[in-house]
CSV table of C-alpha atoms and ligand atoms in Angstrom, one decimal:
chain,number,residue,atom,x,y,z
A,1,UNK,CA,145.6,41.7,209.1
A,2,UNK,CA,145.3,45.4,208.7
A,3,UNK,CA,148.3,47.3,210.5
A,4,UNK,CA,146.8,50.3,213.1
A,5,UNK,CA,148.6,52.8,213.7
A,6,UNK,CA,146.8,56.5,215.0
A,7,UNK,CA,143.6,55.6,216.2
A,8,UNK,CA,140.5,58.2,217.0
A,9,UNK,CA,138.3,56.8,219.3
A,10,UNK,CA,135.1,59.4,219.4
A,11,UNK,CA,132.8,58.8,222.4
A,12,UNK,CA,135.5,57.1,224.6
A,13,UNK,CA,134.6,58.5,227.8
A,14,UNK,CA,131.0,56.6,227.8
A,15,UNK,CA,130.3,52.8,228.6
A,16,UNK,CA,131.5,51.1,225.9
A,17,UNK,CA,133.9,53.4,224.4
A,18,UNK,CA,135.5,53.1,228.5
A,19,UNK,CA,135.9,49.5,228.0
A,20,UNK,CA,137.0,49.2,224.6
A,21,UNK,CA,140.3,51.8,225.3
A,22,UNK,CA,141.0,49.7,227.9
A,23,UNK,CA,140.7,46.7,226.4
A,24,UNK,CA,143.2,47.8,223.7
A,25,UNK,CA,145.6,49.1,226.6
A,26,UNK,CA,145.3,46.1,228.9
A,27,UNK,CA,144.8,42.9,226.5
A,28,UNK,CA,145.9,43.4,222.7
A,29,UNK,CA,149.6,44.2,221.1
A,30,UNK,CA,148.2,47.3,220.1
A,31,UNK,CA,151.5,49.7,219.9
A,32,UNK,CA,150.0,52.7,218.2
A,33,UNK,CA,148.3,56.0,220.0
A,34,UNK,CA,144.7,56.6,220.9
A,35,UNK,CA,143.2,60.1,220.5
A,36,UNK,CA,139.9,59.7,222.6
A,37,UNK,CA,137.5,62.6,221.3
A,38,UNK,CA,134.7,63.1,223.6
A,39,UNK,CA,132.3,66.1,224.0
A,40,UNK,CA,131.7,64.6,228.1
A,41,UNK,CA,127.8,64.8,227.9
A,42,UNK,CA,126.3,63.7,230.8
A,43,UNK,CA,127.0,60.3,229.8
A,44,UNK,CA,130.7,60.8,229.4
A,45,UNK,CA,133.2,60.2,232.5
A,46,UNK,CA,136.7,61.1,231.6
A,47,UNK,CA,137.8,59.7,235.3
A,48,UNK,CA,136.8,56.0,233.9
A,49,UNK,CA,140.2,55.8,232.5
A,50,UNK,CA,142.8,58.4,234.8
A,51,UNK,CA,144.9,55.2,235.1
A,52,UNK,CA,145.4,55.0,231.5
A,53,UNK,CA,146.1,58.7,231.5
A,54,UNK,CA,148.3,58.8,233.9
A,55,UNK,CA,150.3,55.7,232.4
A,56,UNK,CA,149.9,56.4,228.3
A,57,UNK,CA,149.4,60.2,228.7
A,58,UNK,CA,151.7,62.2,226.2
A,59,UNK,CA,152.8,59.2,224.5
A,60,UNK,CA,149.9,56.9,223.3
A,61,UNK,CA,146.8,58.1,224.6
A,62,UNK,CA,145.4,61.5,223.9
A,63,UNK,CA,141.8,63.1,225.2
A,64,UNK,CA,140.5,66.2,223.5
A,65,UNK,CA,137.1,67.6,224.9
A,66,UNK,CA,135.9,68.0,221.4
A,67,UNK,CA,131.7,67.9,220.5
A,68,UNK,CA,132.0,65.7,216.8
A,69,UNK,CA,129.5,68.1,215.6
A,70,UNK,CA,132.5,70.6,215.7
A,71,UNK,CA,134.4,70.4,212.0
A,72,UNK,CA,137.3,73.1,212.9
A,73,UNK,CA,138.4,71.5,215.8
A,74,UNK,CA,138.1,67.3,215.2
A,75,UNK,CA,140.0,68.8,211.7
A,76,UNK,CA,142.7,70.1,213.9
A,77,UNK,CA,142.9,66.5,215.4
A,78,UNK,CA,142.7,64.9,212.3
A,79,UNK,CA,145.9,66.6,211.1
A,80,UNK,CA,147.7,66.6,214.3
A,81,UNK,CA,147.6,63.0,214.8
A,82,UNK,CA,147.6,61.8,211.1
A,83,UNK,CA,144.3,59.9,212.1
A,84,UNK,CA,144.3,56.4,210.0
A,85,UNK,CA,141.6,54.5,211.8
A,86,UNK,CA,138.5,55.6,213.2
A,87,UNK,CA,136.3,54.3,216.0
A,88,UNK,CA,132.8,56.0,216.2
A,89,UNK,CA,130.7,55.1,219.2
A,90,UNK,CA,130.0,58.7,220.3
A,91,UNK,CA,126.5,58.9,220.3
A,92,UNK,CA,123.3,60.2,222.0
A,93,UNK,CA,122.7,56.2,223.4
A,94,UNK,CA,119.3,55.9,225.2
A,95,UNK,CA,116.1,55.5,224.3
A,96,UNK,CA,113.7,56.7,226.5
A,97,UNK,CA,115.8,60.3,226.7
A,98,UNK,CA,115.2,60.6,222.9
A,99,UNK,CA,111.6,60.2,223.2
A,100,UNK,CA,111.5,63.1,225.4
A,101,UNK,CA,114.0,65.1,223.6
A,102,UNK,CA,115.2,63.9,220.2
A,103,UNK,CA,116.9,67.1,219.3
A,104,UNK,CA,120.6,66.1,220.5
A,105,UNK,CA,120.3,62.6,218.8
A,106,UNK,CA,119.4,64.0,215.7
A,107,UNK,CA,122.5,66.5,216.0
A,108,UNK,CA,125.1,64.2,217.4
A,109,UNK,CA,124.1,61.2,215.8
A,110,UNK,CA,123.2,62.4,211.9
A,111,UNK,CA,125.5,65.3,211.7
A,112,UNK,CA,128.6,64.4,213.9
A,113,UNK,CA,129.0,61.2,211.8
A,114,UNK,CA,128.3,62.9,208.9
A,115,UNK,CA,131.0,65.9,210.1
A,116,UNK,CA,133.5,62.7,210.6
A,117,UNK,CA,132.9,61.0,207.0
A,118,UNK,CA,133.4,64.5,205.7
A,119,UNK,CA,136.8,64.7,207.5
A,120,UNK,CA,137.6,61.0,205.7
A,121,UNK,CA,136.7,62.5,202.2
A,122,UNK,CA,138.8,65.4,202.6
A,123,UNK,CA,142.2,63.5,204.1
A,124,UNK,CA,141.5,59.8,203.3
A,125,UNK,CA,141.4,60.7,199.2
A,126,UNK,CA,142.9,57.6,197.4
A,127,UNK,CA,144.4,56.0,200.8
A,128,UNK,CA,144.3,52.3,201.1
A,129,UNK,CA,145.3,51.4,205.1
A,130,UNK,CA,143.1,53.6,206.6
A,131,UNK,CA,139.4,52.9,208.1
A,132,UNK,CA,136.3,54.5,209.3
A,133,UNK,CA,134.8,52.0,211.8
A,134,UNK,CA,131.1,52.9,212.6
A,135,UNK,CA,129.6,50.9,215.3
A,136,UNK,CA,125.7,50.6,215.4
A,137,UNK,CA,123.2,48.6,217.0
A,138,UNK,CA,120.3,46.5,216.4
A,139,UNK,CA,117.5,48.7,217.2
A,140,UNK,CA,117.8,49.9,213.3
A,141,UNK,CA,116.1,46.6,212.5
A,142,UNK,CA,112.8,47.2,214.0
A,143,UNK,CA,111.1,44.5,216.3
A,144,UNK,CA,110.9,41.1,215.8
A,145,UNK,CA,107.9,38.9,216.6
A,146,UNK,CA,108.3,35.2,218.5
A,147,UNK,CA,110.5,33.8,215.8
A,148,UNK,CA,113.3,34.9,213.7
A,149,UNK,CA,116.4,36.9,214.0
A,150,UNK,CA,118.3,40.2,212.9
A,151,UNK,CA,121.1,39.8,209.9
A,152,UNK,CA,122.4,42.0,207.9
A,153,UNK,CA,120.2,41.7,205.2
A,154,UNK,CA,117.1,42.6,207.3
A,155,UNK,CA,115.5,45.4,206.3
A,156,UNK,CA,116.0,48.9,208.5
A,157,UNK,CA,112.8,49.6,210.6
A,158,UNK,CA,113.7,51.8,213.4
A,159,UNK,CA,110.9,53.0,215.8
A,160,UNK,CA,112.2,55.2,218.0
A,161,UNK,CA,114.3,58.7,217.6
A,162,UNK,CA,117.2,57.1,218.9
A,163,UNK,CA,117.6,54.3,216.6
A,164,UNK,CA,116.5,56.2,213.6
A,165,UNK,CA,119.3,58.7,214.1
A,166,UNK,CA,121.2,55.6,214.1
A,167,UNK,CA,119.7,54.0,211.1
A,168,UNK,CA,120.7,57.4,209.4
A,169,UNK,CA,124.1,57.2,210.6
A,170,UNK,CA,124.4,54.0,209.2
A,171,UNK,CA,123.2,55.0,205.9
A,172,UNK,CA,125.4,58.0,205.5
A,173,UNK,CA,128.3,55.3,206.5
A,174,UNK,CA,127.6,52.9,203.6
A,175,UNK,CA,126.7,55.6,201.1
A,176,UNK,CA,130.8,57.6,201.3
A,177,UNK,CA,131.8,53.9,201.0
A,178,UNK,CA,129.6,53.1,197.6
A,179,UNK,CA,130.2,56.9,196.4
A,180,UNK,CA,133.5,58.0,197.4
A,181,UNK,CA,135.1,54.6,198.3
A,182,UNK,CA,136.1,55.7,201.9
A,183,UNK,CA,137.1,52.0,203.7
A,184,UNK,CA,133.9,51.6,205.9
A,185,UNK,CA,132.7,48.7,208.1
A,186,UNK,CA,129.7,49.0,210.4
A,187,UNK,CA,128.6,47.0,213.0
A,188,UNK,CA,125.1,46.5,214.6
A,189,UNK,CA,125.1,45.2,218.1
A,190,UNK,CA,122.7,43.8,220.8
A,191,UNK,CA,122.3,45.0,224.1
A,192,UNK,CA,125.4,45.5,226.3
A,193,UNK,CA,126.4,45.6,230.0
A,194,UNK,CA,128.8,45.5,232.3
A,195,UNK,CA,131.5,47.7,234.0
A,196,UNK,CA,130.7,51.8,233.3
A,197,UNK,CA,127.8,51.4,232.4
A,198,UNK,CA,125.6,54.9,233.1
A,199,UNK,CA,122.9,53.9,235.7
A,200,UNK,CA,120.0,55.1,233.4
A,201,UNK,CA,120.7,51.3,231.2
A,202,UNK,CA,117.9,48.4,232.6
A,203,UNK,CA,121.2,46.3,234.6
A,204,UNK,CA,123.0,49.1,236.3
A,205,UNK,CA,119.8,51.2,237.2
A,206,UNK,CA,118.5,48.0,238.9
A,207,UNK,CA,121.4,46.9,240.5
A,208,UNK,CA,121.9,50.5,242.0
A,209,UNK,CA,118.4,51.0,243.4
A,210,UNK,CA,118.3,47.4,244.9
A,211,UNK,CA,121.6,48.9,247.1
A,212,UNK,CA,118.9,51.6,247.7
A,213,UNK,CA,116.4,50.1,248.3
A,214,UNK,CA,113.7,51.9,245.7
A,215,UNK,CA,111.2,50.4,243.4
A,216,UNK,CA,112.4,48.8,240.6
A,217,UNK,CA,110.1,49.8,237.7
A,218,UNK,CA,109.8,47.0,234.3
A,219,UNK,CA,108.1,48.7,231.5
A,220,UNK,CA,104.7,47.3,230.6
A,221,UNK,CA,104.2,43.0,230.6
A,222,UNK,CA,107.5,42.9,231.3
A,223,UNK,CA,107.5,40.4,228.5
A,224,UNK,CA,109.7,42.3,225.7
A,225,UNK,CA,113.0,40.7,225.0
A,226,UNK,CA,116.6,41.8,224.3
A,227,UNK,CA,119.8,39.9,223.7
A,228,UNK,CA,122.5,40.7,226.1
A,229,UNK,CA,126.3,40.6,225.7
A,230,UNK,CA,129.1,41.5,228.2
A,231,UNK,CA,131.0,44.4,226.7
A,232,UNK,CA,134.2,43.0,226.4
A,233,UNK,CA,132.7,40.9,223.7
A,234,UNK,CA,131.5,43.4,221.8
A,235,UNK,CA,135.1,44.9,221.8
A,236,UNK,CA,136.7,41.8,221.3
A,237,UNK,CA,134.2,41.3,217.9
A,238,UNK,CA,134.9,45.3,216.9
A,239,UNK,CA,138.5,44.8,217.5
A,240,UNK,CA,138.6,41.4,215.0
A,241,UNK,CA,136.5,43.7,212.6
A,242,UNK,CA,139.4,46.5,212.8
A,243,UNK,CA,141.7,44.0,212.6
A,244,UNK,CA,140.5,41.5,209.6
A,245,UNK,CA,136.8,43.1,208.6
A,246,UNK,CA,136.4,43.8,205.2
A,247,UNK,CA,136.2,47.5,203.8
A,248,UNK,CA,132.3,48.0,202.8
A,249,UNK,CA,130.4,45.2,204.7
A,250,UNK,CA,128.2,45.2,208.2
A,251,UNK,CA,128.7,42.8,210.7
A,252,UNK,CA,126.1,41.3,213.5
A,253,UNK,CA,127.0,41.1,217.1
A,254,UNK,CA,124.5,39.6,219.7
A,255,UNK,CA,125.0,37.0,222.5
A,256,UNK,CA,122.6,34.8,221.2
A,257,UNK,CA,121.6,34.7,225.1
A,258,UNK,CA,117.7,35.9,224.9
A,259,UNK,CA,116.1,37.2,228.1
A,260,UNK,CA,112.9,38.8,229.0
A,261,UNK,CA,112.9,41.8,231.0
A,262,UNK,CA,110.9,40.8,233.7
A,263,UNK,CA,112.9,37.1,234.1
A,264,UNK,CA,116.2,39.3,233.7
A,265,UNK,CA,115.4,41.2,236.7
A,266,UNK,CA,114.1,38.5,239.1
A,267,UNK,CA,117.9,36.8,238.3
A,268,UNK,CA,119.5,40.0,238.6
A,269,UNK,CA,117.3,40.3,242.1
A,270,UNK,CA,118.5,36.8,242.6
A,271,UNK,CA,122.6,37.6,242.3
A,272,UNK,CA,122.3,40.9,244.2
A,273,UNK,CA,120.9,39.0,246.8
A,274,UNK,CA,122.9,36.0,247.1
A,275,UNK,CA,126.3,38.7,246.8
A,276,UNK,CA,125.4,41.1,249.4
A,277,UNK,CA,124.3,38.6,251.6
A,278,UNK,CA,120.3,38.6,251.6
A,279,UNK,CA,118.1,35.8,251.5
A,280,UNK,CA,117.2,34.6,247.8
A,281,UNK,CA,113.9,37.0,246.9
A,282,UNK,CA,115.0,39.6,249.4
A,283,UNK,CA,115.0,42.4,245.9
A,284,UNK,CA,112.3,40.8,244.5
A,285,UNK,CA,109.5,42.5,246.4
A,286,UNK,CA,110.6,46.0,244.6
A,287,UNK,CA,109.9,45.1,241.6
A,288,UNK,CA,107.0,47.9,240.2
A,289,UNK,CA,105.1,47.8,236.4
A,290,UNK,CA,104.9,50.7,235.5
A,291,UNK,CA,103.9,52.3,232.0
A,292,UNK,CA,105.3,51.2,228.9
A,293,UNK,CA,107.9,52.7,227.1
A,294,UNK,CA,106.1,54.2,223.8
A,295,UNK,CA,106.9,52.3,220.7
A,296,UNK,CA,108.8,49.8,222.9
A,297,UNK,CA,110.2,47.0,220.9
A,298,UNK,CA,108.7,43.8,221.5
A,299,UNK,CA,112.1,41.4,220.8
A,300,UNK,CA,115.7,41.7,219.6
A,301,UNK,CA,117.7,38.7,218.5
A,302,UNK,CA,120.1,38.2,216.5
A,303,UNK,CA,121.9,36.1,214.2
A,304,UNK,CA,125.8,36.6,213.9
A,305,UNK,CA,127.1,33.9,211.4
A,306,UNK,CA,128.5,36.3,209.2
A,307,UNK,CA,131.3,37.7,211.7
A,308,UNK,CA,131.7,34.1,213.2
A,309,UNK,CA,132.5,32.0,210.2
A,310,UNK,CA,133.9,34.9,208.0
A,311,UNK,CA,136.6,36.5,210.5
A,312,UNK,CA,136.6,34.1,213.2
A,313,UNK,CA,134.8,35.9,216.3
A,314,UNK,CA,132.8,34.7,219.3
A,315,UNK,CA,131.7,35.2,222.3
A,316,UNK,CA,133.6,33.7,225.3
A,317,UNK,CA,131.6,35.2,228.4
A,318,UNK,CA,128.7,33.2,229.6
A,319,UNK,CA,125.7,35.2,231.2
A,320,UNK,CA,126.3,33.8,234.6
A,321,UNK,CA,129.4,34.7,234.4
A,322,UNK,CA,129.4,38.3,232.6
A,323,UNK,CA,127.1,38.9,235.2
A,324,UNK,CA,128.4,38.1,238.3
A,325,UNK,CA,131.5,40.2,237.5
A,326,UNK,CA,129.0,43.1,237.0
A,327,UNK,CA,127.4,43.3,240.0
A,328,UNK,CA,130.7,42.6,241.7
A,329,UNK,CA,132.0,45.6,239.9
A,330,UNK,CA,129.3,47.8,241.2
A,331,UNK,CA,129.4,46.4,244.2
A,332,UNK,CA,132.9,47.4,244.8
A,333,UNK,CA,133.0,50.7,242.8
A,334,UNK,CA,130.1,52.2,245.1
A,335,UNK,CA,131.7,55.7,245.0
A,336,UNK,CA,132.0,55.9,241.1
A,337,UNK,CA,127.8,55.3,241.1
A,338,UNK,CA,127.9,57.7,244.3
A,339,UNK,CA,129.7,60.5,242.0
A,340,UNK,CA,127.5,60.0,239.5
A,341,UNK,CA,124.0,60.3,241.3
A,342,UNK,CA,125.4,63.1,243.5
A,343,UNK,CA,126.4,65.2,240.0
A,344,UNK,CA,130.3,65.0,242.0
A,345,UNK,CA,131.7,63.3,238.8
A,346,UNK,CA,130.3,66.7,236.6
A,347,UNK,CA,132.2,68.8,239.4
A,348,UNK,CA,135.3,66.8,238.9
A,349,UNK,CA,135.0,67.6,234.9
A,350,UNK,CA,134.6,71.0,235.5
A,351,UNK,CA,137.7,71.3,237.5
A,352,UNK,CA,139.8,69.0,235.6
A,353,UNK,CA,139.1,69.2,232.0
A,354,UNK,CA,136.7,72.1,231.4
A,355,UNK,CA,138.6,74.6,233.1
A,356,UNK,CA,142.1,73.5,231.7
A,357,UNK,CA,140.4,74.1,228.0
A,358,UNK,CA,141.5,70.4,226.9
A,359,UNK,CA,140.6,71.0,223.2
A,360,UNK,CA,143.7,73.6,223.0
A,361,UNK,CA,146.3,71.1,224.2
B,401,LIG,P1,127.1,56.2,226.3
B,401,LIG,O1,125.9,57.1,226.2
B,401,LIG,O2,127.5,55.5,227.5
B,401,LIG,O3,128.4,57.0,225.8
B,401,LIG,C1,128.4,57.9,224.7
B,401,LIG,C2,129.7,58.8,224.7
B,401,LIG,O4,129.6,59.6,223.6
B,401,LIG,C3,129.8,59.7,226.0
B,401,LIG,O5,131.1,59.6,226.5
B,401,LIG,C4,129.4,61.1,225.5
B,401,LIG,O6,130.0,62.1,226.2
B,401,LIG,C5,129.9,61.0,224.0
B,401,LIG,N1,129.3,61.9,223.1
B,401,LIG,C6,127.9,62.1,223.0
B,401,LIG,N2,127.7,63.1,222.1
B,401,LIG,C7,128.9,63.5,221.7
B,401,LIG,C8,129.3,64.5,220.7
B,401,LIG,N3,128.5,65.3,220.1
B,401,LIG,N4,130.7,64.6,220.5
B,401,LIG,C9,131.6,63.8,221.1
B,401,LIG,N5,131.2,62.9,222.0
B,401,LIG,C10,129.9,62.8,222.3
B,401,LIG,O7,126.9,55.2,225.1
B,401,LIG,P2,127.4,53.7,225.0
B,401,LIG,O8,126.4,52.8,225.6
B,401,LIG,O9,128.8,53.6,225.4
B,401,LIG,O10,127.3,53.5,223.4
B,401,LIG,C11,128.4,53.7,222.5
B,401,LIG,C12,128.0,53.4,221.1
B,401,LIG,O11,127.6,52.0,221.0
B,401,LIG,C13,126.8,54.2,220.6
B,401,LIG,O12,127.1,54.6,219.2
B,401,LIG,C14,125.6,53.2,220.7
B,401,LIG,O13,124.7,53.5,219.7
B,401,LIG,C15,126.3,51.9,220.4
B,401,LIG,N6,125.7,50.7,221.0
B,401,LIG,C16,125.6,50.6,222.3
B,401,LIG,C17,125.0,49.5,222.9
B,401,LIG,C18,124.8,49.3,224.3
B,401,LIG,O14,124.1,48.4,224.8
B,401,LIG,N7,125.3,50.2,225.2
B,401,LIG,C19,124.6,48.4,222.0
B,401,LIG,C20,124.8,48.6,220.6
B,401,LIG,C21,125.4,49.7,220.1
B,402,LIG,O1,119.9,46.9,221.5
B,402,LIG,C1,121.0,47.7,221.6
B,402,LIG,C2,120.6,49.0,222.4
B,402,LIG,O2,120.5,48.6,223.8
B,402,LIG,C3,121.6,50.1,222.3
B,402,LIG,O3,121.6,50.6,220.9
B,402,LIG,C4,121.2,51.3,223.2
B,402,LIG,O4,122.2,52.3,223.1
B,402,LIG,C5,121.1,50.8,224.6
B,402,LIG,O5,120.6,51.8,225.5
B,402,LIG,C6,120.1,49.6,224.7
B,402,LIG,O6,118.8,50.0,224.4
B,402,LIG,P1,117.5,49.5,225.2
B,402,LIG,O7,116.4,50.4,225.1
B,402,LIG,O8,117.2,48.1,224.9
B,402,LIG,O9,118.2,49.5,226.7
B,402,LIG,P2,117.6,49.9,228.1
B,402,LIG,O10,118.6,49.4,229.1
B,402,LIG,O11,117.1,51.3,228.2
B,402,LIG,O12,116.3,48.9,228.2
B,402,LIG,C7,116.4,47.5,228.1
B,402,LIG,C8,115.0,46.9,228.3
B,402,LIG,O13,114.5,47.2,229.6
B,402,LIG,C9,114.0,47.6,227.3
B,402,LIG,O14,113.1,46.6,226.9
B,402,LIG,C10,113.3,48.6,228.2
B,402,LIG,C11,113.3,47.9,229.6
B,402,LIG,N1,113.4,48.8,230.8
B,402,LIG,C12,114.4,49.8,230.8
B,402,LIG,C13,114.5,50.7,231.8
B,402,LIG,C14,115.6,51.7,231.8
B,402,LIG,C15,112.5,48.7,231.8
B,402,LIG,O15,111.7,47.8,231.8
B,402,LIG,N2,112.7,49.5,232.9
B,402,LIG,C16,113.6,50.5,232.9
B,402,LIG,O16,113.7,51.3,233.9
């Protein structure tokens, strides 16, 4: 078991980076700090974790309003906090807005990870308990066809901006392992959802305009498929990798729990209904097709052996049950979608972080 001690989250003010600082907060011995670097793109929502602030702040958890792409300052951080682990989830994360706007993925996704490795070369030199955690996704892979699955062996085949940024990312990763010997593990992950999730992602966009009532639009057939996973088991898998992974090697995480879109949304139709209280196809009638998604992947799946039989993870949240306590959690956190759809929550930066210059604290 690898001792952590000074950990740099990047990106933990978006979904998963939300969930996986309050994960370590709320249900590991974790006893070291957390310095959460996040630039707060649209995607990034600082208030998501106020209560952690407010009970770790200036002791254990740390939030600098840094961009990754920004060398002087994350090298600042680097030093202050004599960073020995990194977790790198900040990321330009959805598809479709790379299709219409690659630029930002190309610039936070290739060169901020690439500004981050740099940072590893210059203070990691010769260090042993250290780490650069680098957490991808499947999408590198390409699409799959009716059969087979996604290891690590599988060749990359990304198709959209997005996941060739990340394919890129991922190579730059594995290449300061083989050529400096920087401590890197990577790991390429199936779709997520639950809790913070931004309402542009298929189950929260869904979920909210059911509540409002608007079409809900499935891309093409309807027919492509994706592999979901409650978030807290992607955490739990990333935190058994930070704990036990070993230094140089990619690791699969998926739910093994295939869905197509179209039968995702009549269930997600079917739970929305049956917890606020409407008869059984009452959401159903909203659904729309609507144009497909260019290059849309056909199916994800994927297979995640490795990181079950070599360090001893697996999932422990059925579907039915991961999402159930989603739509409860939108259900009851109405205002934090509210904030979000009404720009409020960008307001709220601008008074609380922006203004007080973070990044000089
Ligand atoms: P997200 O879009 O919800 O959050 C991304 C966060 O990164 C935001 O807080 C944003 O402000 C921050 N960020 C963006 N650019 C930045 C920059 N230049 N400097 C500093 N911070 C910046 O994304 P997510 O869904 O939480 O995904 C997190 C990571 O997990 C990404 O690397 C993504 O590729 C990967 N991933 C996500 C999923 C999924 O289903 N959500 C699945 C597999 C892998
Ligand atoms: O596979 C992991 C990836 O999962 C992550 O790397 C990405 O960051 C994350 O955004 C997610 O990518 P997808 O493109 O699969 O997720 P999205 O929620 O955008 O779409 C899921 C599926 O639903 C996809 O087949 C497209 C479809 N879709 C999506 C939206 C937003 C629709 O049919 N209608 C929609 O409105």
């Amino acid at each position: 078991m690898r001792k952590l001690k000074n950990i740099m989250v990047t990106g933990g003010s978006g979904f998963v980076g939300t969930n996986f600082i309050r994960y370590i907060f709320d249900k590991t011995d974790f006893d070291g700090i957390i310095v959460n670097v996040d630039k707060l793109t649209y995607a990034g929502n600082p208030h998501n974790l106020i209560d952690i602030e407010k009970k770790f702040g200036t002791k254990r958890y740390f939030f600098k309003k840094v961009d990754i792409c920004d060398y002087k300052n994350i090298n600042k951080i680097f030093k202050q906090y004599n960073v020995d682990t990194i977790v790198h989830f900040a990321a330009e994360s959805h598809v479709d807005r790379s299709i219409f706007g690659p630029r930002d993925f190309i610039e936070t996704n290739i060169i901020g990870t690439f500004n981050l490795l740099e940072l590893t070369r210059e203070f990691w030199a010769g260090k042993e308990d250290v780490l650069f955690h680098h957490i991808s996704t499947d999408e590198v892979y390409g699409s799959l066809g009716k059969n087979g699955y996604f290891s690590e062996t599988t060749p990359y085949n990304p198709n959209s901006p997005y996941s060739a940024s990340k394919a890129s990312s991922d190579h730059l990763v594995r290449a300061y392992f083989q050529t400096y010997g920087i401590p890197v593990t990577l790991s390429n992950c199936s779709n997520n959802y639950g809790p913070y999730q931004f309402p542009e992602k298929l189950i929260p966009l869904m979920m909210l305009n059911m509540l409002e009532e608007k079409p809900l639009p499935v891309y093409g057939d309807g027919k492509n498929i994706r592999d979901w996973l409650f978030v807290d088991d992607h955490i739990s898998a990333v935190w058994t990798i930070l704990n036990k992974g070993k230094a140089g090697e990619t690791y699969n995480i998926g739910g093994e729990n295939e869905w197509e879109n179209i039968k995702l949304v009549n269930v997600l139709c079917e739970k929305m209904a049956l917890l606020t209280g409407k008869e059984k196809d009452y959401y159903k009638k909203l659904i729309e097709f609507v144009k497909d998604r260019p290059g849309h992947d056909r199916r994800y799946a994927i297979n995640c052996d490795k990181i079950k039989n070599e360090i001893g993870w697996k999932q422990s949240v059925s579907f039915d049950e991961g999402l159930e306590r989603t739509v409860q959690w939108y259900l009851i956190n109405k205002l934090w979608a509210a904030n979000i759809k009404n720009g409020s929550y960008r307001k709220w930066i601008d008074v609380n972080y922006n203004k007080r210059n973070i990044s000089l604290q």
